[in-house]
PDB file of C-alpha atoms in Angstrom:
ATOM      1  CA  UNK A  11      28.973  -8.472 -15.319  1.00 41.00           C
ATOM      2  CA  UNK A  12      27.536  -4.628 -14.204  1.00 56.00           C
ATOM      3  CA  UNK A  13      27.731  -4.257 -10.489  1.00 66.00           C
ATOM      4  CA  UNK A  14      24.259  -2.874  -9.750  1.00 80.00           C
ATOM      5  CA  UNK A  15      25.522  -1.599  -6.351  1.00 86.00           C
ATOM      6  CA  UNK A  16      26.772   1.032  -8.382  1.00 87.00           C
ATOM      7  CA  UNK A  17      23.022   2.368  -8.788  1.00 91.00           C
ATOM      8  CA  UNK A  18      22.105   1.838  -5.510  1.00 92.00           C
ATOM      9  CA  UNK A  19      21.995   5.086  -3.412  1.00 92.00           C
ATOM     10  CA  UNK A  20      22.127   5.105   0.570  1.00 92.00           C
ATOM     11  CA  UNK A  21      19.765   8.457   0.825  1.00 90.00           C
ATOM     12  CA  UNK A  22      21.197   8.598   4.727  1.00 86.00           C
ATOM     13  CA  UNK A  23      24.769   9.457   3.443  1.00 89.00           C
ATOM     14  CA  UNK A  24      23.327  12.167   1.381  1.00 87.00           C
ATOM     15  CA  UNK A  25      24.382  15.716   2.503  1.00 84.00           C
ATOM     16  CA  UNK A  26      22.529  18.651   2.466  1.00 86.00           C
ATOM     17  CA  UNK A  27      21.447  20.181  -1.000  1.00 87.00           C
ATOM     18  CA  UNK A  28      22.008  18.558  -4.294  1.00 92.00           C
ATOM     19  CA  UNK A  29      24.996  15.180  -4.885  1.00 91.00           C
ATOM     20  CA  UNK A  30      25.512  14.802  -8.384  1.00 93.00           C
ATOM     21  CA  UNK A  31      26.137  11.262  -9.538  1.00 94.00           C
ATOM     22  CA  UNK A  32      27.135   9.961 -12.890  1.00 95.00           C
ATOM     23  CA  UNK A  33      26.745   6.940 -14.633  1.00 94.00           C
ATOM     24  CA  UNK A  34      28.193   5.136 -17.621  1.00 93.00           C
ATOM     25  CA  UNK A  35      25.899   2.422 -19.592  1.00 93.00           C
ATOM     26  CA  UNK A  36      26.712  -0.177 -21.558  1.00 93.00           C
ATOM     27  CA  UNK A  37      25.792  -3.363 -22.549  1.00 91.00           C
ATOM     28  CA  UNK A  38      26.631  -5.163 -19.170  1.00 92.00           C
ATOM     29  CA  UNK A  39      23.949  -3.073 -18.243  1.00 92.00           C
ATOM     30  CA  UNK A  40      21.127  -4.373 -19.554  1.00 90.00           C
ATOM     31  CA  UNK A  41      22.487  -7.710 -19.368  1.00 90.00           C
ATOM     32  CA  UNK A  42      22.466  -8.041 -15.971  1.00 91.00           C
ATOM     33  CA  UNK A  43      18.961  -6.114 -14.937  1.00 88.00           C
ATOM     34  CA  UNK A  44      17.666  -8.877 -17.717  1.00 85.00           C
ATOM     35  CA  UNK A  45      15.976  -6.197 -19.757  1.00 79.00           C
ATOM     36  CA  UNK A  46      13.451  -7.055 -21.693  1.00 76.00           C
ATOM     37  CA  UNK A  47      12.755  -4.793 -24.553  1.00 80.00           C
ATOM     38  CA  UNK A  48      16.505  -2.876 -24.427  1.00 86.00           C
ATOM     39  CA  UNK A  49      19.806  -5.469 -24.945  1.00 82.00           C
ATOM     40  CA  UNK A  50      22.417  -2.724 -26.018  1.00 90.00           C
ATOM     41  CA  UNK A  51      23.461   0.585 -25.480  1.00 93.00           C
ATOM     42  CA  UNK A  52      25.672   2.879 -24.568  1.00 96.00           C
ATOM     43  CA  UNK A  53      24.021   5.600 -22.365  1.00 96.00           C
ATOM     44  CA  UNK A  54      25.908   8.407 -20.290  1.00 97.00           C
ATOM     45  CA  UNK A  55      23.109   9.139 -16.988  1.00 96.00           C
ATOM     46  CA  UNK A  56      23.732  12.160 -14.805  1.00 97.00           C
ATOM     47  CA  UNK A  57      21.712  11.912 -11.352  1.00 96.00           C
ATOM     48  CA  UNK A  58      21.203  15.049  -9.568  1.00 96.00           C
ATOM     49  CA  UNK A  59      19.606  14.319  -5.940  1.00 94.00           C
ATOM     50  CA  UNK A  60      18.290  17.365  -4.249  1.00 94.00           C
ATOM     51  CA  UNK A  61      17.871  16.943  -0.347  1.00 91.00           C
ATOM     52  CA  UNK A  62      15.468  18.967   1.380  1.00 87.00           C
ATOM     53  CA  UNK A  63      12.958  18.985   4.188  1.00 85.00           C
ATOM     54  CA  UNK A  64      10.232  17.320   2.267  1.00 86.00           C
ATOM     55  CA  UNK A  65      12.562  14.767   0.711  1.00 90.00           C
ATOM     56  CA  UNK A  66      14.262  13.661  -2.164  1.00 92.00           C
ATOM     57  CA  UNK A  67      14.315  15.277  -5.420  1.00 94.00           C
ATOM     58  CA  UNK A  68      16.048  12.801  -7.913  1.00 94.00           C
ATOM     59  CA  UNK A  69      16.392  14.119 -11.612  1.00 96.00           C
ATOM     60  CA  UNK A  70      18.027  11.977 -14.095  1.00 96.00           C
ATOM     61  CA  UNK A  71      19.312  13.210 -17.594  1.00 97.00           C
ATOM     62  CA  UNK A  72      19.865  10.436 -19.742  1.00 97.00           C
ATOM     63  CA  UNK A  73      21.769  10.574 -23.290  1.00 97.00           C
ATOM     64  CA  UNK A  74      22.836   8.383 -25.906  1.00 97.00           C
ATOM     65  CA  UNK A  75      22.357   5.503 -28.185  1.00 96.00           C
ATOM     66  CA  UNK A  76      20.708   2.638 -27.765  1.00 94.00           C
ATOM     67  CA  UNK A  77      20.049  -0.592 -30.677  1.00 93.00           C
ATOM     68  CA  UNK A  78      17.209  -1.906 -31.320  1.00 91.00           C
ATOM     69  CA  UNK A  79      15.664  -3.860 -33.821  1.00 89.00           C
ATOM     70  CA  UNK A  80      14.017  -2.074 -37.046  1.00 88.00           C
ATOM     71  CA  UNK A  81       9.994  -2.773 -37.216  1.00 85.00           C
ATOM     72  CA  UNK A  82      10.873  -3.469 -40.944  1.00 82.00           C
ATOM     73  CA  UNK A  83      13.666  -5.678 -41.617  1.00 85.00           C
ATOM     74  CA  UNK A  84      14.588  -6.604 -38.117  1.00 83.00           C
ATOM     75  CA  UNK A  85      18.069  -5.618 -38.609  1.00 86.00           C
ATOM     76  CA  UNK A  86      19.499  -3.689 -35.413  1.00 88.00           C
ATOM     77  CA  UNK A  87      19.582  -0.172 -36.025  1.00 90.00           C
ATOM     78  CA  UNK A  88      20.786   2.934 -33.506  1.00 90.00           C
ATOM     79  CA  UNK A  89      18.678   5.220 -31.942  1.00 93.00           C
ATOM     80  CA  UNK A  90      19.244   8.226 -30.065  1.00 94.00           C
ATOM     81  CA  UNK A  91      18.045   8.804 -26.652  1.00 94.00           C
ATOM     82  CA  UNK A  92      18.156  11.867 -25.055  1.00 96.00           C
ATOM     83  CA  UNK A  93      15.662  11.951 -21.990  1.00 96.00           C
ATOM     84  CA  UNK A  94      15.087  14.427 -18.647  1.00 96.00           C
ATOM     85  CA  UNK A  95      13.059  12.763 -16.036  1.00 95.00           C
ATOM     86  CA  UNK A  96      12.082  13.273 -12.401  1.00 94.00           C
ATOM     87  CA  UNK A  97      11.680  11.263  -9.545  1.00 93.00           C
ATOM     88  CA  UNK A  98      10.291  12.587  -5.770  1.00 93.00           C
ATOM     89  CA  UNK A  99      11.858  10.139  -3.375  1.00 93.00           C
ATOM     90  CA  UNK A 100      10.636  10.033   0.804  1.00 91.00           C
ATOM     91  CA  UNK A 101      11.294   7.860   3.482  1.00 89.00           C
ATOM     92  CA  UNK A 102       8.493   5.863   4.775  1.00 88.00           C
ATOM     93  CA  UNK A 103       7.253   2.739   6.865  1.00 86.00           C
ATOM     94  CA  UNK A 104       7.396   0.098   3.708  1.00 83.00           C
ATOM     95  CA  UNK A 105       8.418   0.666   0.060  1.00 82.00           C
ATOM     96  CA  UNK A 106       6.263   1.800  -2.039  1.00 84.00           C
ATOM     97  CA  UNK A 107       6.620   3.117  -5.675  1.00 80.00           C
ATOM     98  CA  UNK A 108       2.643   3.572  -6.598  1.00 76.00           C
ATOM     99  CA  UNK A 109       1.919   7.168  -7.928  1.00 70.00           C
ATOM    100  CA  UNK A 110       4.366   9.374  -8.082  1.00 75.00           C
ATOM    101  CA  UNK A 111       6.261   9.333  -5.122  1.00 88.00           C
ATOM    102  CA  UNK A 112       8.970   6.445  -4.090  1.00 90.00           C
ATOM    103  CA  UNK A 113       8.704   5.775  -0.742  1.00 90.00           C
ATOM    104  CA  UNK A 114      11.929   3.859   0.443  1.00 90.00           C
ATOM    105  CA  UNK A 115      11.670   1.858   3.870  1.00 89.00           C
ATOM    106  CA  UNK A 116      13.591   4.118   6.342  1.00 86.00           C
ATOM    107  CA  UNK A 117      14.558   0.907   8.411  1.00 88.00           C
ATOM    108  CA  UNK A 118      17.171   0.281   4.711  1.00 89.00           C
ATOM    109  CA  UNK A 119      17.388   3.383   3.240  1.00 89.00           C
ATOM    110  CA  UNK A 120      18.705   2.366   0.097  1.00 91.00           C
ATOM    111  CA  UNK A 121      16.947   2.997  -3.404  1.00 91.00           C
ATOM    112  CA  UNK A 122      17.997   0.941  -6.423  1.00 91.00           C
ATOM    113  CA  UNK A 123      17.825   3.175  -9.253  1.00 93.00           C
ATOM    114  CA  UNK A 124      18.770   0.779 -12.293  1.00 92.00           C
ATOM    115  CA  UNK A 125      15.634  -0.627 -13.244  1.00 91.00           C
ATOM    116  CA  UNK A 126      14.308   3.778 -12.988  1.00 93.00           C
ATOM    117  CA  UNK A 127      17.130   4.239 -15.655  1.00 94.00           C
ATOM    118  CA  UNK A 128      16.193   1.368 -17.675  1.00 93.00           C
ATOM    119  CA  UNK A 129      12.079   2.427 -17.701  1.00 93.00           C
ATOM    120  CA  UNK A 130      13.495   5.824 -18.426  1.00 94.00           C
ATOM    121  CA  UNK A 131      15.544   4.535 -21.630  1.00 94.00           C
ATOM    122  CA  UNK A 132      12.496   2.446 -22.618  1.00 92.00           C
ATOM    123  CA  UNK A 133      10.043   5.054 -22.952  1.00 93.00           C
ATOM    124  CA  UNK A 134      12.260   7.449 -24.584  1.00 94.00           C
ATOM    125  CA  UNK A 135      12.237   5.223 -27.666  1.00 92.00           C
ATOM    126  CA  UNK A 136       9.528   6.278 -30.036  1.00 90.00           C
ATOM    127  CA  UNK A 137       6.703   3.347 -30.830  1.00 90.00           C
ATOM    128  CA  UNK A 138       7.780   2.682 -34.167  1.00 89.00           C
ATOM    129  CA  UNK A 139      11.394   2.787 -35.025  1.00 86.00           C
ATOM    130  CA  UNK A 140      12.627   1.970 -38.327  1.00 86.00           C
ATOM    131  CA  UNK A 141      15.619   2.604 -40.745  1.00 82.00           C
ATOM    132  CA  UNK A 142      16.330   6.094 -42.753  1.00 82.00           C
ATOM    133  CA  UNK A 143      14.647   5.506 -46.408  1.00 83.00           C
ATOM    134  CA  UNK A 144      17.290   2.689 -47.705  1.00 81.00           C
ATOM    135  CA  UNK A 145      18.900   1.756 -45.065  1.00 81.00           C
ATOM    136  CA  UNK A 146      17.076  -1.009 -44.377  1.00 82.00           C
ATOM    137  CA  UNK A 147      18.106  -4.490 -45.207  1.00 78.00           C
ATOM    138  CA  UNK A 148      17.483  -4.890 -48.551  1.00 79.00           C
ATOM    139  CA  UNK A 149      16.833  -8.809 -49.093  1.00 82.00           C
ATOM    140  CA  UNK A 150      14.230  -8.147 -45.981  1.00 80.00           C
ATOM    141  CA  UNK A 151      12.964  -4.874 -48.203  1.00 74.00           C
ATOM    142  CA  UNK A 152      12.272  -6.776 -50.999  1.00 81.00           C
ATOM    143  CA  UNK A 153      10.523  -9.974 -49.055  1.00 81.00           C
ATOM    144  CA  UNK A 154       8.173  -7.615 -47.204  1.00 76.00           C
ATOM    145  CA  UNK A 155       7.693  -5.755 -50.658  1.00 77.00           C
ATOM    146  CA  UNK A 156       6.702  -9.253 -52.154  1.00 78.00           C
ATOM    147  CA  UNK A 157       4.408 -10.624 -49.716  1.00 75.00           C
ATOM    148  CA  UNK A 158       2.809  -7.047 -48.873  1.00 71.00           C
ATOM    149  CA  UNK A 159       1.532  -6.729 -52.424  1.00 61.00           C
ATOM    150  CA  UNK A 160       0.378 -10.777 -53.074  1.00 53.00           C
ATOM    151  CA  UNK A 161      -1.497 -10.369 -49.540  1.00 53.00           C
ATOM    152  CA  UNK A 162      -3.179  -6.648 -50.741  1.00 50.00           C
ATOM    153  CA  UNK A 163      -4.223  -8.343 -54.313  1.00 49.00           C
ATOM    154  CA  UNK A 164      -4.992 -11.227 -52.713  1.00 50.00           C
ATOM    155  CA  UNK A 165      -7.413  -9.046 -50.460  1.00 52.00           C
ATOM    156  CA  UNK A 166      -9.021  -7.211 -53.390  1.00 55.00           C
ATOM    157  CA  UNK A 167     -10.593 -10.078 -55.148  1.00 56.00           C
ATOM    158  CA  UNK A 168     -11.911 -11.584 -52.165  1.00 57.00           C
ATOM    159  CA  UNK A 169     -13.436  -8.414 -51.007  1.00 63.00           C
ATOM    160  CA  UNK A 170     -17.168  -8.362 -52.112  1.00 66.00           C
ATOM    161  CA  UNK A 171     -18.611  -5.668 -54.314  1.00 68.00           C
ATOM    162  CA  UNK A 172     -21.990  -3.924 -53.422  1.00 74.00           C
ATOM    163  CA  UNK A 173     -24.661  -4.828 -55.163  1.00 74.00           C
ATOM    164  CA  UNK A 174     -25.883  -1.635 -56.039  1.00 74.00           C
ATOM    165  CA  UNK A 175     -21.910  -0.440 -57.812  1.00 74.00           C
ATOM    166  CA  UNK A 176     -21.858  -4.233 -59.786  1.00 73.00           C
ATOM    167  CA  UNK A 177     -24.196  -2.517 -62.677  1.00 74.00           C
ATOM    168  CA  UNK A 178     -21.721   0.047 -62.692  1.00 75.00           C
ATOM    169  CA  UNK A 179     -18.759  -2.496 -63.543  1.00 72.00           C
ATOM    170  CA  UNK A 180     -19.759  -2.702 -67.124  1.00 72.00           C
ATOM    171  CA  UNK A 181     -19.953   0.476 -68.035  1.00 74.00           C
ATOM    172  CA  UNK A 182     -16.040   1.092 -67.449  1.00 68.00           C
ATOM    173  CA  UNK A 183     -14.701   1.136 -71.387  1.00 58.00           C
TER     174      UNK A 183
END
C-alpha cells in the first residue's frame, strides 16, 4: 500500500523561498486514493513550493506513462503524460478549494496533495485515446468492423427516402 503521508505537506515547516519535492508514482498509487478513471502508471512528479508574503505558490510538473484502456478494443494501451500545472495555496479560517485558490485551515496546516496529482494526471489524458493504426486488438478490430457495417446497412434501408428524390430512383441505369 502507498503511504499518502508522503503527499501531505506541513506548509508551517516550509522555509523561506522555494522547497522542491519529488515524487515517484506507481501503481500503489492509484490504488490506494481509489482512482476512478486512472488504475496504473508510473509517473515521476516534481513539486516546487514557492513561499512568499502572499502565500503559497505550488507548481507541479508531472511526466510519464500512464495505461488506460483503448476506446476501440478495450485492450490497455500506454499513454504519455507530460503535464505543468499550478496551484496558489493560503492559509485561512476553514478549507476551502473553490476557485482558484486552496485555502488550508491554519489551525492544521497540512495540504494533501495526492488527489491534486491524480486530477492533474486525469486531465492530461486526451478525450479519446486509442491504439497506433494496427495495434489494436485484432479479434476486437474485426468484431467492431462486423457489427459497425450490419448496424450502418441496417440503418440505410430503414431510413426513409423523400418523396420528391423517389421519381428519381428509376432513372439510375
Amino acid at each position: 500500500m502507498c503511504s499518502m503521508d508522503t503527499f501531505k505537506i506541513d506548509l508551517e515547516r516550509l522555509g523561506e523561498g522555494v522547497t522542491t519535492l519529488e515524487f515517484g508514482i506507481d501503481d500503489r498509487f492509484f490504488e490506494a486514493i481509489d482512482a476512478p478513471d486512472v488504475r496504473r502508471g508510473e509517473l515521476q512528479v516534481r513539486l516546487d513550493i514557492d513561499k512568499n508574503v502572499v502565500g503559497y505558490e505550488f507548481r507541479f510538473h508531472t511526466a510519464g506513462v500512464v495505461y488506460i484502456p483503448c476506446d476501440l478494443c478495450l485492450d490497455d494501451m500506454a499513454q504519455t503524460i507530460e503535464t505543468e500545472n499550478r496551484l496558489l495555496v493560503k492559509l485561512g479560517e476553514a478549507y476551502s478549494d473553490n476557485d482558484d485558490i486552496v485555502i488550508v485551515d491554519e489551525n492544521e496546516g497540512i495540504l494533501d496533495t495526492s488527489w491534486f496529482i491524480y486530477e492533474f494526471i486525469a486531465l492530461a489524458i486526451p478525450i479519446k485515446h486509442v491504439h497506433a493504426p494496427g495495434k489494436c486488438n485484432p479479434a476486437m478490430s474485426k468484431m467492431l468492423a462486423e457489427h459497425s457495417t450490419a448496424r450502418s446497412s441496417e440503418e440505410e434501408e430503414t431510413k426513409a427516402v423523400d418523396p420528391r428524390w423517389e421519381k428519381l430512383k428509376n432513372l439510375k441505369i
